[in-house]
Short mmCIF file of C-alpha atoms and ligand atoms in Angstrom, two decimals:
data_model
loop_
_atom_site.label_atom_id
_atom_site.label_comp_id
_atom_site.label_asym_id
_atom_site.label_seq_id
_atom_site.Cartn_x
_atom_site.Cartn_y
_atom_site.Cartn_z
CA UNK H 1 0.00 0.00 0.00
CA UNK H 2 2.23 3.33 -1.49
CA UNK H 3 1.18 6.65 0.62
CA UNK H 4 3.94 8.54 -0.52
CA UNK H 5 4.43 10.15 -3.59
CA UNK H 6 7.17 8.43 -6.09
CA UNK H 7 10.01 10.15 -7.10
CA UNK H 8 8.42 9.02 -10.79
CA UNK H 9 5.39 10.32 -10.22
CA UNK H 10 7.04 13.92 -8.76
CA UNK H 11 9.61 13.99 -11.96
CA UNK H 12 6.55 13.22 -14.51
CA UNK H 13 4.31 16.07 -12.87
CA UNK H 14 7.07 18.56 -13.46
CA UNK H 15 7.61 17.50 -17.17
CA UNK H 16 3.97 17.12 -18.12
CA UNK H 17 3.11 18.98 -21.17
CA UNK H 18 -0.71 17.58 -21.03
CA UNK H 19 -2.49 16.93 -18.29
CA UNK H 20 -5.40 14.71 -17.60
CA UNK H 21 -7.73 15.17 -14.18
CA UNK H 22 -10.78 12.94 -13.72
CA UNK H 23 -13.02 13.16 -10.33
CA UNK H 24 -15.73 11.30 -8.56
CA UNK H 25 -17.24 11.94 -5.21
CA UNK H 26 -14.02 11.04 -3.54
CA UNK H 27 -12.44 14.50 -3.99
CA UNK H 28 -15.76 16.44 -2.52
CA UNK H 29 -15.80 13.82 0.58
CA UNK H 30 -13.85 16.03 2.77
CA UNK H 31 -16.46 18.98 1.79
CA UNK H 32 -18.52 17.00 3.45
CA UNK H 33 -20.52 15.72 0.68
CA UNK H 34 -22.26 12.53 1.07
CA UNK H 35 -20.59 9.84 -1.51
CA UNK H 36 -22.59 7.50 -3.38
CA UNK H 37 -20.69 4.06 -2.32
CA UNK H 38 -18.98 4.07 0.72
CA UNK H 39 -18.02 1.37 2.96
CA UNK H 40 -19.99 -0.89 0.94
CA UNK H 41 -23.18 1.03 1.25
CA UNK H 42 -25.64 2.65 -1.50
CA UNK H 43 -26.71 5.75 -1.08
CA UNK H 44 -30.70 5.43 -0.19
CA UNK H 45 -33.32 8.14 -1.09
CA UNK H 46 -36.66 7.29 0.64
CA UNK H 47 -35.94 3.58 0.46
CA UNK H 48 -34.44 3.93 -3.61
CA UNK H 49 -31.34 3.30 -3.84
CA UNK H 50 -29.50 6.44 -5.56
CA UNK H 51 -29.16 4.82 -8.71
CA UNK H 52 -32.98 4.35 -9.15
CA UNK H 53 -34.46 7.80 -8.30
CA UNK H 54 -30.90 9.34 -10.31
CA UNK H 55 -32.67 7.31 -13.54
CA UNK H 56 -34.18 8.67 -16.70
CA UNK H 57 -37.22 6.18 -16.25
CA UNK H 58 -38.06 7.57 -13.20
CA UNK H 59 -38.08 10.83 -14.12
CA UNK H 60 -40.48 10.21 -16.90
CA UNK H 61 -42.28 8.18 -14.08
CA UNK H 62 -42.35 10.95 -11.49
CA UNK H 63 -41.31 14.32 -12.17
CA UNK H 64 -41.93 16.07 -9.12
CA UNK H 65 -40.20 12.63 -6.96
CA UNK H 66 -36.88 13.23 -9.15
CA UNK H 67 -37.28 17.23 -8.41
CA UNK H 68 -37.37 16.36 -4.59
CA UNK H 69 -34.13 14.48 -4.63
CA UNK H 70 -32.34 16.85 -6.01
CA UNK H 71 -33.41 19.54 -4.19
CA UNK H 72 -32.27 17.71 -1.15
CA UNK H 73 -28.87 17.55 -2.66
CA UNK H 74 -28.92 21.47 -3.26
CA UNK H 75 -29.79 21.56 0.19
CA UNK H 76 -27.25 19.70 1.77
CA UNK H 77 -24.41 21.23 -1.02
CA UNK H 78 -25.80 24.72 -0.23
CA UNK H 79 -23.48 24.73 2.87
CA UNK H 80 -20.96 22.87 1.96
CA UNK H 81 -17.30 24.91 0.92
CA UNK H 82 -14.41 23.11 -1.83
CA UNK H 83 -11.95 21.26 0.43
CA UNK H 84 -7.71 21.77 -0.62
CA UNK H 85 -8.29 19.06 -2.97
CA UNK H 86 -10.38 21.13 -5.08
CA UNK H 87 -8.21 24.46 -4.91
CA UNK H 88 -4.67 22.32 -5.27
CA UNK H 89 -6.46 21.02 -8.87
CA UNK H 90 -7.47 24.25 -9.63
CA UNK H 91 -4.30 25.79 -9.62
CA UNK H 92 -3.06 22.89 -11.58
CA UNK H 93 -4.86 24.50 -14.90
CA UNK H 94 -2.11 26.98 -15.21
CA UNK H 95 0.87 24.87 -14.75
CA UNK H 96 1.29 22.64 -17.77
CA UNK H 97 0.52 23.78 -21.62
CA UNK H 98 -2.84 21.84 -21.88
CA UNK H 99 -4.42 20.97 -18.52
CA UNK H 100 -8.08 18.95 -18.64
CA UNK H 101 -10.46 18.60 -15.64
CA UNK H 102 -13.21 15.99 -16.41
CA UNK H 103 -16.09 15.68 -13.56
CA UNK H 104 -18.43 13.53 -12.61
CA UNK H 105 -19.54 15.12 -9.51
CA UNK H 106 -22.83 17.56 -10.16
CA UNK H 107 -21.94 19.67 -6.88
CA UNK H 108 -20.10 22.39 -8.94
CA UNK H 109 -17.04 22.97 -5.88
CA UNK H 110 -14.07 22.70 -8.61
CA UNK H 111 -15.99 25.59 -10.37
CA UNK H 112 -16.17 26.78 -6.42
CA UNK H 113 -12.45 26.78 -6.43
CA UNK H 114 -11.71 28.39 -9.26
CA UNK H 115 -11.67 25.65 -11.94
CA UNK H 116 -12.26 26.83 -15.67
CA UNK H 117 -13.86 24.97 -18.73
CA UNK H 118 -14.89 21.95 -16.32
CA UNK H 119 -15.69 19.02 -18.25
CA UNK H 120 -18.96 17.69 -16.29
CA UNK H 121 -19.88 14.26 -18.07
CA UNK H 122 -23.14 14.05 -15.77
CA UNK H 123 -24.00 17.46 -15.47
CA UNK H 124 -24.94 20.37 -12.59
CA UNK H 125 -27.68 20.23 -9.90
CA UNK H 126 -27.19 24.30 -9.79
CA UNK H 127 -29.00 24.43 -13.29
CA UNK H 128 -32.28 23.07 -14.66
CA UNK H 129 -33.19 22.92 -18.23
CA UNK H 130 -36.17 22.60 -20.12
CA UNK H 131 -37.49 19.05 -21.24
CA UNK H 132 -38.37 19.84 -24.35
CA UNK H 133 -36.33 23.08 -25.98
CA UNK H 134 -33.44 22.36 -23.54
CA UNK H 135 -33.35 26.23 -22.45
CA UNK H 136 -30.75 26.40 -19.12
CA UNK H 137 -31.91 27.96 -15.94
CA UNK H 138 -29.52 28.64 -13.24
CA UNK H 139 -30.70 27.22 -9.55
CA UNK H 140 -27.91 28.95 -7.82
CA UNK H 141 -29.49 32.76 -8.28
CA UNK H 142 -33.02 32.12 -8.16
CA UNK H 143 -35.46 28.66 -7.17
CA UNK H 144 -37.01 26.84 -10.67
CA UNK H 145 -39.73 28.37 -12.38
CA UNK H 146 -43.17 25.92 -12.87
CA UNK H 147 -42.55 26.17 -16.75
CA UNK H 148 -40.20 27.27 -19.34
CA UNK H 149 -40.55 30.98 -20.35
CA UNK H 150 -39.64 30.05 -23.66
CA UNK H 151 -42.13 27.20 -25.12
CA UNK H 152 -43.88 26.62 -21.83
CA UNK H 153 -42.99 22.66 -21.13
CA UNK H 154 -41.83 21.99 -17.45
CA UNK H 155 -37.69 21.79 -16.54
CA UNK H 156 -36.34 19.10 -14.71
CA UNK H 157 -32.79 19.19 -13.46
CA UNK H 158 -29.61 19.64 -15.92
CA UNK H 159 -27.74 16.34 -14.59
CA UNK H 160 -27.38 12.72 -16.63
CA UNK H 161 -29.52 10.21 -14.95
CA UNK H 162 -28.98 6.72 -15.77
CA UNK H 163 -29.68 5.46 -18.75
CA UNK H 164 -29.72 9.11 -20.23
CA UNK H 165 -27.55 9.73 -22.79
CA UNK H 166 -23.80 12.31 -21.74
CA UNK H 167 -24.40 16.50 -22.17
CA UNK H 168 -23.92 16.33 -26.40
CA UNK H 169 -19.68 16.62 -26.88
CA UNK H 170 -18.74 16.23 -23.47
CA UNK H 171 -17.39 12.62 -23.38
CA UNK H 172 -16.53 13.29 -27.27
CA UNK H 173 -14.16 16.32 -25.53
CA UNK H 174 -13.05 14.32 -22.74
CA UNK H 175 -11.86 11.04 -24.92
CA UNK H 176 -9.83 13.40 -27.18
CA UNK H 177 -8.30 14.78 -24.46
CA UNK H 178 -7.45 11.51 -22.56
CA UNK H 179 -6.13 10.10 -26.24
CA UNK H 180 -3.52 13.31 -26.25
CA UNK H 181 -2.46 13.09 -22.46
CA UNK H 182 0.67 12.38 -20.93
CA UNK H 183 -0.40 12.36 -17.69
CA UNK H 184 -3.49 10.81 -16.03
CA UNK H 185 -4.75 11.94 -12.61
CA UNK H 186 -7.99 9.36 -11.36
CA UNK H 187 -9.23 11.04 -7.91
CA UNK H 188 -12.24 9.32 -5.36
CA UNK H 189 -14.10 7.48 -8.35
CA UNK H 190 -15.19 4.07 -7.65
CA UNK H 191 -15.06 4.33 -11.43
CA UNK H 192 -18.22 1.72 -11.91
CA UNK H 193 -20.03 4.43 -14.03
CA UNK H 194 -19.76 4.20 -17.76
CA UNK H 195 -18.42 6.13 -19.72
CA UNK H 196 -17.02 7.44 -17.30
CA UNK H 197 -14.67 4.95 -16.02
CA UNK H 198 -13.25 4.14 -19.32
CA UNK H 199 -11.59 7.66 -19.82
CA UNK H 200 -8.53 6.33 -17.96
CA UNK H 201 -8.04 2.90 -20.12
CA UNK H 202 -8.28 5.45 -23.33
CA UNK H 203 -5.33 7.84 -21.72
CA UNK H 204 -3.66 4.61 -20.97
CA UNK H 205 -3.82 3.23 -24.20
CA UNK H 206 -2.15 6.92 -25.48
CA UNK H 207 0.86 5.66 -23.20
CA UNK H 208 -0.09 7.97 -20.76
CA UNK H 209 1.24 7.71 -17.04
CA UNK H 210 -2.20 6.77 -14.80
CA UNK H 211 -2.08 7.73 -11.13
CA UNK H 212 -5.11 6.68 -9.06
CA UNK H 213 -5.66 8.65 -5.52
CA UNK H 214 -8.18 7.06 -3.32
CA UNK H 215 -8.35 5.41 0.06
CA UNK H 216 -9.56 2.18 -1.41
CA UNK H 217 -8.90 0.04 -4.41
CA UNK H 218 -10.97 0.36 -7.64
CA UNK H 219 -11.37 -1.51 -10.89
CA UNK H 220 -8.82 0.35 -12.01
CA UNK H 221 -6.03 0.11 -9.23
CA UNK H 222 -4.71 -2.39 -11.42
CA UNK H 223 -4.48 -0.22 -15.19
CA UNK H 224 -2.90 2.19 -13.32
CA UNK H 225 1.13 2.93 -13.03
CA UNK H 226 0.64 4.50 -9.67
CA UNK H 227 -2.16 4.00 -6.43
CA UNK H 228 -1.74 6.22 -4.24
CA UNK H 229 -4.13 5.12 -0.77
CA UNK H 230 -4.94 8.11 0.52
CA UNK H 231 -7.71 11.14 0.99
CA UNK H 232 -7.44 13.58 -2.12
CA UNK H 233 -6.93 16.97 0.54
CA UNK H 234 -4.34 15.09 2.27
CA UNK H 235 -2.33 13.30 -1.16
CA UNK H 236 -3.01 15.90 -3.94
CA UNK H 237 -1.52 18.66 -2.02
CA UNK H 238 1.56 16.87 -1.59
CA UNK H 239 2.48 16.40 -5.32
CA UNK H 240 3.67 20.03 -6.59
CA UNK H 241 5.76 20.00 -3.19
C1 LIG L 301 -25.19 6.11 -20.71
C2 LIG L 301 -25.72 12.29 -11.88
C3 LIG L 301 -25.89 5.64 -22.95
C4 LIG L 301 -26.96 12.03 -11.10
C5 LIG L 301 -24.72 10.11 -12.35
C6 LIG L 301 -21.31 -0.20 -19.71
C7 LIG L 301 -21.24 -1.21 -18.80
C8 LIG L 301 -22.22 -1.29 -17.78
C9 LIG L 301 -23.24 -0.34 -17.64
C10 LIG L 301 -23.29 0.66 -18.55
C11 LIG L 301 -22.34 0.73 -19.59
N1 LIG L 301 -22.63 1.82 -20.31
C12 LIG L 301 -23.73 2.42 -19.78
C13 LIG L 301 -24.14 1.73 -18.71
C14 LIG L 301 -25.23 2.07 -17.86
C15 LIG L 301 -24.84 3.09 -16.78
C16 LIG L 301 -23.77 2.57 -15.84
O1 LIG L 301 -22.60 2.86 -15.96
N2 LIG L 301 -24.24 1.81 -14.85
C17 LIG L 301 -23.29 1.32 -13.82
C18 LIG L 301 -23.95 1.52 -12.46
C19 LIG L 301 -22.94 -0.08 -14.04
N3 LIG L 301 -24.37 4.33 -17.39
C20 LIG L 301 -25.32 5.23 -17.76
O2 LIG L 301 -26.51 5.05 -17.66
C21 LIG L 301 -24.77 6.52 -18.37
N4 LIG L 301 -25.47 6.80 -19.59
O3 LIG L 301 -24.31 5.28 -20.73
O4 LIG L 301 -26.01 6.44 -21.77
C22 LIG L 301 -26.42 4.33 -22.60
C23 LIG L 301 -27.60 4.26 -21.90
C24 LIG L 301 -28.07 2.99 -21.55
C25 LIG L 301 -27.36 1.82 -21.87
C26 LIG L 301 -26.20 1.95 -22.61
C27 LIG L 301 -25.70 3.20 -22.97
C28 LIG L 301 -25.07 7.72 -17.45
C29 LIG L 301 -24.37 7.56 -16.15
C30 LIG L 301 -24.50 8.86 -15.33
C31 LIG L 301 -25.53 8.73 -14.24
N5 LIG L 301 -25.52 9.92 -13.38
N6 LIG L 301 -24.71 11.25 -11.63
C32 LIG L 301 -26.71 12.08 -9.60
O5 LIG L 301 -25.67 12.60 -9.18
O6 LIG L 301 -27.61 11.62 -8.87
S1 LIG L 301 -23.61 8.84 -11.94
C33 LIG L 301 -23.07 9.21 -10.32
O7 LIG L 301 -22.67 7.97 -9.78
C34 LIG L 301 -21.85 10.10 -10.23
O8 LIG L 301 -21.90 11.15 -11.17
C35 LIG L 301 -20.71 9.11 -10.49
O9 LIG L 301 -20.53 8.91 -11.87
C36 LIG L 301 -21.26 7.84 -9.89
C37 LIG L 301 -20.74 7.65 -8.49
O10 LIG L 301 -19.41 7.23 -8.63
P1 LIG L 301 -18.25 8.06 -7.86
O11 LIG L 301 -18.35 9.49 -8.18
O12 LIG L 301 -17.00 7.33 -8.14
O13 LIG L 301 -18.68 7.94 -6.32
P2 LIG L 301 -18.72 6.62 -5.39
O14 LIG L 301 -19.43 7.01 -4.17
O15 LIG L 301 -19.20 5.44 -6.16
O16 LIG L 301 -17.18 6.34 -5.03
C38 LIG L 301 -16.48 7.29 -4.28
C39 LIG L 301 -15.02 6.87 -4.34
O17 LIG L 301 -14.26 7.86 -3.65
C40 LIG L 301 -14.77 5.53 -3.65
O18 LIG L 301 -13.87 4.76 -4.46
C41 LIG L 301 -14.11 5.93 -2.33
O19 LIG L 301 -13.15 4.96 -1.91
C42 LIG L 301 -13.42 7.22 -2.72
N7 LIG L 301 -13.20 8.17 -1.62
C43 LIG L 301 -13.93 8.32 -0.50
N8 LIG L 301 -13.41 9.35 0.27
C44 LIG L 301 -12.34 9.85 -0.46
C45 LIG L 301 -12.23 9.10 -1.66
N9 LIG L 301 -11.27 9.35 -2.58
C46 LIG L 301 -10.38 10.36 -2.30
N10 LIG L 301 -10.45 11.13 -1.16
C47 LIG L 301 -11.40 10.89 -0.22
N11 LIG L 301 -11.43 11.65 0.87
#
C-alpha cells in the first residue's frame, strides 16, 4: 500500500506537457458531501437506492419525486465549501501547456475553487433545463420556475440520470483529451459508471502515465502505473511539493 508520492510520479508532474484530471465523489468527501458508495453502502433516497431515483425512467415516471431528490442535494451542497483538494487542482490548470479537468460530480465545488472549462460528463444540480427546448436555468441565483418561459414545457434538473444519454460533446471532448495526455490523474471514483470509467483505459492506451488517488482500491487500481491510498486533501496537495 504506497502513501507517498514516487520520485516518478514527482519527476513526470514537473515534465507534463498535457495533463489529464478525472473526479468522482471522492475529492468532494472532505467537503462534506455525502458519496454514493462508501463502505460498501448505497446511497438510499426514501428507500431507492441512488441509482434508481438518479434514472431517466423515473423521471419520466415521477417528475416532481426526481425534483425532490435533487433539491435535497442542493440543500445539503448549499453549505458545503471546496476542500484543498479542489483548490490544489485548480491551480493545476495553469501549470502545464494543456491541462483537462473531467467531472463527474454535479456539486459544482471545482468551479467553487476556481476551476475553468470543467468538463462535467453528468452534469450540474445548480442548473435546470427545459425538457423539451433544452433552455438552461440557473438554480444557484433564483429557485425553478413551474414552466419554461420560452415554449412553456416543465424543466427538470440539468444532470445525466442513468440510462440518459452524456451533455452532447462532453465525453466526445473528454476522450480526445485523454487520447492526447501524458499524464493521467484518477481522484475518489469508484469508477463503476460508464463512460465514465473508461476515460482512464483510453489515456492509458495513449501511453499515458495513470495515477489513481483514493483510500480504497478500484477496478482500475490495477491499469494504473501509480495507487496512491490516501484522501485527495491530504495526497493531492503533496504532489507540486
Ligand atoms: C449512458 C448524476 C448511454 C446524477 C450520475 C457499460 C457497462 C455497464 C453499464 C453501462 C455501460 N454503459 C452504460 C451503462 C449504464 C450506466 C452505468 O454505468 N451503470 C453502472 C452503475 C454499471 N451508465 C449510464 O446510464 C450513463 N449513460 O451510458 O447512456 C447508454 C444508456 C443505456 C445503456 C447503454 C448506454 C449515465 C451515467 C450517469 C448517471 N448519473 N450522476 C446524480 O448525481 O444523482 S452517476 C453518479 O454515480 C456520479 O456522477 C458518479 O458517476 C457515480 C458515483 O461514482 P463516484 O463518483 O465514483 O462515487 P462513489 O461514491 O461510487 O465512489 C467514491 C469513491 O471515492 C470511492 O472509491 C471511495 O473509496 C473514494 N473516496 C472516499 N473518500 C475519499 C475518496 N477518494 C479520495 N479522497 C477521499 N477523501
Amino acid at each position: 500500500m504506497q502513501t507517498s508520492i514516487s520520485a516518478e510520479l514527482r519527476r513526470r508532474f514537473t515534465q507534463a506537457k498535457r495533463v489529464l484530471v478525472l473526479t468522482g465523489a471522492g475529492v468532494s468527501a472532505e467537503s462534506g458531501v455525502p458519496t454514493f458508495r462508501g463502505g460498501g453502502q448505497t446511497a438510499v433516497w426514501k428507500g431507492m437506492p441512488f441509482d434508481v431515483i438518479s434514472s431517466g425512467e423515473m423521471l419520466e415516471r415521477n417528475l416532481p419525486a426526481v425534483w425532490e431528490w435533487f433539491d435535497y442535494r442542493r440543500g445539503v451542497l448549499s453549505s458545503l465549501e471546496p476542500n484543498p483538494a479542489h483548490y490544489e487542482i485548480a491551480g493545476w490548470q495553469d501549470q502545464f501547456p494543456e491541462f483537462t479537468l473531467v467531472t463527474q460530480n454535479v456539486d459544482g465545488l471545482h468551479q467553487k475553487a476556481g476551476s475553468r472549462d470543467v468538463i462535467e460528463l453528468h452534469g450540474n444540480v445548480w442548473r435546470a433545463r427545459c425538457t423539451v427546448c433544452r433552455l438552461h436555468h440557473d438554480m444557484a441565483q433564483s429557485t425553478r420556475p413551474e414552466a419554461c418561459p420560452s415554449c412553456g414545457n416543465a424543466f427538470r434538473p440539468d444532470v445525466v440520470l442513468f440510462g440518459e444519454m452524456l451533455p452532447p460533446g462532453a465525453f466526445e471532448l473528454a476522450s480526445s483529451k485523454a487520447a492526447e495526455c501524458d499524464l493521467c490523474f484518477v481522484i475518489g471514483t469508484s469508477a463503476l459508471v460508464y463512460p465514465a470509467a473508461g476515460l482512464p483505459k483510453i489515456a492509458k492506451q495513449a501511453g499515458a502515465y495513470i495515477c489513481e488517488i483514493n483510500p480504497e482500491r478500484t477496478p482500475l487500481s490495477d491499469l494504473c502505473d501509480e495507487v496512491i491510498t490516501g484522501k485527495a486533501g491530504e495526497v493531492v496537495t503533496q504532489i507540486s511539493k
